[in-house]
Amino acid sequence: MKKILVINGPNLNMLGIREPDIYGKQDYEALCEYIDECAKKLDIAVDIFQSNHEGDLVDEIQAAYGEYDGIIINPAAYTHTSVAILDALKAVGIPAVEVHLSDVSKREDFRRISYAGLACEEHFIGLGFEGYKKALEWFVK
Ligand code: CA2
């Protein structure tokens, strides 16, 4: 059975509270339940980690070394700023897929840059929760 780690960055734990037009109405717990259900159907063992702290995200990526077959990452705002997360993904060399709920290419200019994305083999952007399902399916193929 494949072991996949899902990593979510800052403020994703606040989903559903504001900006439903951008991020949808469902909360973070619903996202985690959705990911768990999708993983079960695909026969994937999944762990989900969320943090608001860049260093904790780096620590989690490092700890994944030798433990997981793949990483699905939505670094949230750190997507657009964090060379540390990019370097951590490169350092562990675990196949990684980038997910964003919203279509970052159609928002503010600063959201068009993705550092973490440079270390990812596939990207599912602007598909809402479904992006996580597509990312899990990518690891099955
Ligand atoms: O679209 C995505 O998945 C993002 O990674 C979400 C981040 C944003 O900074 C990225 O540019 C794109 C934001 C995470 C959630 O932020 C909230 C804002 C208001 C209310 C609830 C959550």
Tab-separated table of C-alpha atoms and ligand atoms in Angstrom:
chain	number	residue	atom	x	y	z
A	1	MET	CA	0.000	0.000	0.000
A	2	LYS	CA	1.361	3.443	-0.972
A	3	LYS	CA	1.987	5.895	1.873
A	4	ILE	CA	1.269	9.531	1.047
A	5	LEU	CA	1.743	12.586	3.238
A	6	VAL	CA	-0.525	15.591	2.664
A	7	ILE	CA	0.944	18.883	3.903
A	8	ASN	CA	-1.192	22.011	4.202
A	9	GLY	CA	0.202	25.435	4.987
A	10	PRO	CA	-0.924	28.514	6.888
A	11	ASN	CA	-4.566	29.522	7.271
A	12	LEU	CA	-5.958	26.481	5.504
A	13	ASN	CA	-7.266	25.488	8.951
A	14	MET	CA	-9.524	28.572	8.639
A	15	LEU	CA	-11.307	27.324	5.511
A	16	GLY	CA	-15.012	28.005	5.353
A	17	ILE	CA	-14.826	30.927	7.758
A	18	ARG	CA	-14.324	33.716	5.166
A	19	GLU	CA	-13.850	34.185	1.410
A	20	PRO	CA	-16.173	31.289	0.401
A	21	ASP	CA	-16.196	32.669	-3.156
A	22	ILE	CA	-12.474	31.871	-3.414
A	23	TYR	CA	-12.012	28.820	-1.181
A	24	GLY	CA	-15.520	27.352	-0.925
A	25	LYS	CA	-17.911	26.990	2.002
A	26	GLN	CA	-16.574	23.795	3.529
A	27	ASP	CA	-14.244	23.848	6.521
A	28	TYR	CA	-10.833	22.242	7.079
A	29	GLU	CA	-12.305	19.216	8.834
A	30	ALA	CA	-14.433	18.554	5.742
A	31	LEU	CA	-11.296	18.762	3.580
A	32	CYS	CA	-9.509	16.210	5.783
A	33	GLU	CA	-12.542	13.873	5.689
A	34	TYR	CA	-12.666	14.231	1.887
A	35	ILE	CA	-8.950	13.365	1.567
A	36	ASP	CA	-9.349	10.362	3.909
A	37	GLU	CA	-12.337	9.060	1.890
A	38	CYS	CA	-10.537	9.466	-1.440
A	39	ALA	CA	-7.437	7.711	-0.084
A	40	LYS	CA	-9.517	4.806	1.249
A	41	LYS	CA	-11.169	4.309	-2.174
A	42	LEU	CA	-7.757	4.318	-3.857
A	43	ASP	CA	-6.222	1.972	-1.260
A	44	ILE	CA	-3.677	4.589	-0.185
A	45	ALA	CA	-2.477	5.134	3.383
A	46	VAL	CA	-2.621	8.867	3.991
A	47	ASP	CA	-1.479	11.185	6.778
A	48	ILE	CA	-2.461	14.855	6.838
A	49	PHE	CA	-0.387	17.598	8.455
A	50	GLN	CA	-1.224	21.301	8.736
A	51	SER	CA	0.828	24.099	10.211
A	52	ASN	CA	0.926	27.873	10.175
A	53	HIS	CA	4.703	27.832	10.705
A	54	GLU	CA	7.247	27.611	7.892
A	55	GLY	CA	9.875	25.769	9.983
A	56	ASP	CA	7.325	23.162	11.077
A	57	LEU	CA	6.467	22.519	7.431
A	58	VAL	CA	10.185	22.102	6.653
A	59	ASP	CA	10.580	19.736	9.656
A	60	GLU	CA	7.631	17.636	8.475
A	61	ILE	CA	9.049	17.353	4.939
A	62	GLN	CA	12.422	16.277	6.365
A	63	ALA	CA	10.756	13.727	8.678
A	64	ALA	CA	8.989	12.232	5.638
A	65	TYR	CA	12.343	11.029	4.271
A	66	GLY	CA	12.313	7.226	4.083
A	67	GLU	CA	8.766	7.126	5.461
A	68	TYR	CA	6.506	8.140	2.562
A	69	ASP	CA	6.205	7.319	-1.140
A	70	GLY	CA	4.863	10.737	-2.003
A	71	ILE	CA	3.996	14.205	-0.748
A	72	ILE	CA	0.952	16.264	-1.706
A	73	ILE	CA	1.594	19.848	-0.692
A	74	ASN	CA	-0.447	23.015	-0.549
A	75	PRO	CA	2.031	25.414	1.070
A	76	ALA	CA	-0.644	28.158	1.010
A	77	ALA	CA	0.962	31.628	1.301
A	78	TYR	CA	4.444	30.071	1.699
A	79	THR	CA	4.064	28.852	-1.892
A	80	HIS	CA	4.956	32.338	-3.050
A	81	THR	CA	7.783	33.100	-0.606
A	82	SER	CA	9.491	29.994	0.742
A	83	VAL	CA	12.794	28.863	-0.717
A	84	ALA	CA	13.164	26.808	2.513
A	85	ILE	CA	10.180	24.619	1.574
A	86	LEU	CA	11.483	24.281	-1.990
A	87	ASP	CA	14.904	23.209	-0.658
A	88	ALA	CA	13.355	20.724	1.810
A	89	LEU	CA	11.353	19.076	-0.990
A	90	LYS	CA	14.503	18.871	-3.113
A	91	ALA	CA	16.551	17.573	-0.175
A	92	VAL	CA	14.278	14.595	0.561
A	93	GLY	CA	13.710	13.834	-3.129
A	94	ILE	CA	10.264	12.335	-2.471
A	95	PRO	CA	7.942	12.687	-5.496
A	96	ALA	CA	5.733	15.693	-4.760
A	97	VAL	CA	2.519	17.132	-6.203
A	98	GLU	CA	1.403	20.731	-5.682
A	99	VAL	CA	-2.254	21.517	-4.981
A	100	HIS	CA	-4.062	24.856	-4.717
A	101	LEU	CA	-7.767	25.239	-4.070
A	102	SER	CA	-7.987	28.510	-5.989
A	103	ASP	CA	-6.638	29.337	-9.434
A	104	VAL	CA	-3.545	31.246	-8.337
A	105	SER	CA	-2.765	32.142	-11.968
A	106	LYS	CA	-5.883	34.331	-12.123
A	107	ARG	CA	-5.418	36.239	-8.872
A	108	GLU	CA	-2.847	38.820	-7.693
A	109	ASP	CA	0.497	38.807	-9.549
A	110	PHE	CA	2.415	37.693	-6.439
A	111	ARG	CA	0.432	34.435	-6.370
A	112	ARG	CA	1.750	33.470	-9.819
A	113	ILE	CA	5.161	32.622	-8.372
A	114	SER	CA	5.450	29.166	-6.817
A	115	TYR	CA	8.786	28.226	-5.285
A	116	ALA	CA	7.583	24.874	-3.911
A	117	GLY	CA	6.076	24.099	-7.302
A	118	LEU	CA	9.573	23.982	-8.794
A	119	ALA	CA	10.187	20.762	-6.837
A	120	CYS	CA	6.830	19.209	-7.769
A	121	GLU	CA	6.215	16.774	-10.593
A	122	GLU	CA	2.536	17.633	-11.068
A	123	HIS	CA	0.212	20.534	-10.195
A	124	PHE	CA	-3.550	20.628	-9.611
A	125	ILE	CA	-4.610	24.253	-9.387
A	126	GLY	CA	-8.038	25.818	-8.990
A	127	LEU	CA	-10.003	22.594	-8.634
A	128	GLY	CA	-11.038	23.077	-5.004
A	129	PHE	CA	-11.059	19.923	-2.879
A	130	GLU	CA	-10.946	17.819	-6.043
A	131	GLY	CA	-7.313	18.838	-6.569
A	132	TYR	CA	-6.341	16.613	-3.627
A	133	LYS	CA	-8.247	13.678	-5.165
A	134	LYS	CA	-6.488	14.211	-8.502
A	135	ALA	CA	-3.154	14.333	-6.684
A	136	LEU	CA	-3.881	11.041	-4.881
A	137	GLU	CA	-4.911	9.480	-8.218
A	138	TRP	CA	-1.659	10.720	-9.773
A	139	PHE	CA	0.283	8.624	-7.272
A	140	VAL	CA	-1.717	5.512	-8.184
A	141	LYS	CA	-0.897	5.894	-11.900
B	1	CA2	O1	-5.606	28.388	-3.323
B	1	CA2	C1	-4.908	27.886	-2.445
B	1	CA2	O2	-5.000	26.707	-2.090
B	1	CA2	C2	-3.892	28.768	-1.700
B	1	CA2	O3	-2.755	27.961	-1.423
B	1	CA2	C3	-4.570	29.211	-0.426
B	1	CA2	C4	-3.765	30.206	0.392
B	1	CA2	C5	-3.239	31.357	-0.472
B	1	CA2	O4	-2.357	32.176	0.265
B	1	CA2	C6	-2.535	30.862	-1.732
B	1	CA2	O5	-2.133	31.948	-2.516
B	1	CA2	C7	-3.431	29.951	-2.541
B	1	CA2	C8	-4.638	30.764	1.549
B	1	CA2	C9	-5.057	29.670	2.537
B	1	CA2	C10	-6.396	29.922	3.184
B	1	CA2	O6	-6.650	31.280	3.485
B	1	CA2	C11	-7.887	31.657	3.969
B	1	CA2	C12	-8.246	32.983	3.805
B	1	CA2	C13	-9.467	33.423	4.267
B	1	CA2	C14	-10.309	32.548	4.917
B	1	CA2	C15	-9.946	31.229	5.103
B	1	CA2	C16	-8.737	30.791	4.624
